[in-house]
C-alpha positions in Angstrom: -111.0 156.0 -211.4 -108.0 153.8 -211.8 -104.6 155.2 -212.8 -102.0 153.4 -214.8 -98.5 154.0 -213.7 -95.0 153.0 -214.9 -92.1 152.6 -212.5 -88.6 152.6 -214.0 -86.1 151.0 -211.7 -82.9 153.0 -211.9 -80.0 151.8 -209.8 -76.8 153.7 -210.2 -74.2 151.3 -208.8 -74.9 148.1 -210.8 -72.2 145.5 -210.4 -71.4 144.9 -214.1 -71.7 148.5 -215.4 -71.7 151.1 -212.7 -73.2 154.4 -213.8 -74.7 152.9 -217.0 -77.8 154.9 -216.8 -75.8 158.2 -216.9 -73.9 157.2 -220.0 -74.7 159.3 -223.1 -76.9 157.7 -225.7 -77.2 160.0 -228.7 -77.5 163.4 -227.1 -79.1 162.4 -223.8 -78.3 160.0 -220.9 -79.7 156.5 -221.0 -82.1 157.2 -218.1 -83.4 160.4 -219.6 -84.0 158.7 -222.9 -85.8 155.8 -221.2 -88.0 158.2 -219.1 -88.9 160.4 -222.0 -89.7 157.4 -224.3 -92.0 155.9 -221.6 -93.8 159.2 -221.1 -94.2 159.7 -224.9 -96.0 156.4 -225.3 -99.0 158.0 -223.7 -99.9 154.7 -222.1 -99.4 155.9 -218.5 -101.1 158.4 -216.2 -97.9 158.8 -214.3 -94.3 157.7 -214.7 -92.0 157.3 -211.8 -88.2 156.6 -211.6 -87.3 154.6 -208.6 -83.7 155.2 -207.7 -81.2 155.1 -204.9 -79.0 157.8 -206.5 -79.1 161.5 -206.1 -77.3 161.8 -209.5 -80.1 160.0 -211.3 -82.7 162.0 -209.3 -81.1 165.2 -210.3 -80.9 164.1 -214.0 -84.7 163.3 -214.1 -85.6 166.4 -212.1 -83.7 168.5 -214.7 -84.9 166.7 -217.8 -88.1 165.0 -216.9 
């Protein structure tokens, strides 16, 4: 059986807007909102966040 996965690239230190993914959007961070929206589509068997940041890793671990 084949699995369908989603990979969300989540780099913390972008050059134009460092830390953008940890900004609050509504009542959640951008990365949490993105992750939860992808999961809620129901299109994927697994959803991964690919990051170089412990801050983002901790955010998804806590809220994902």
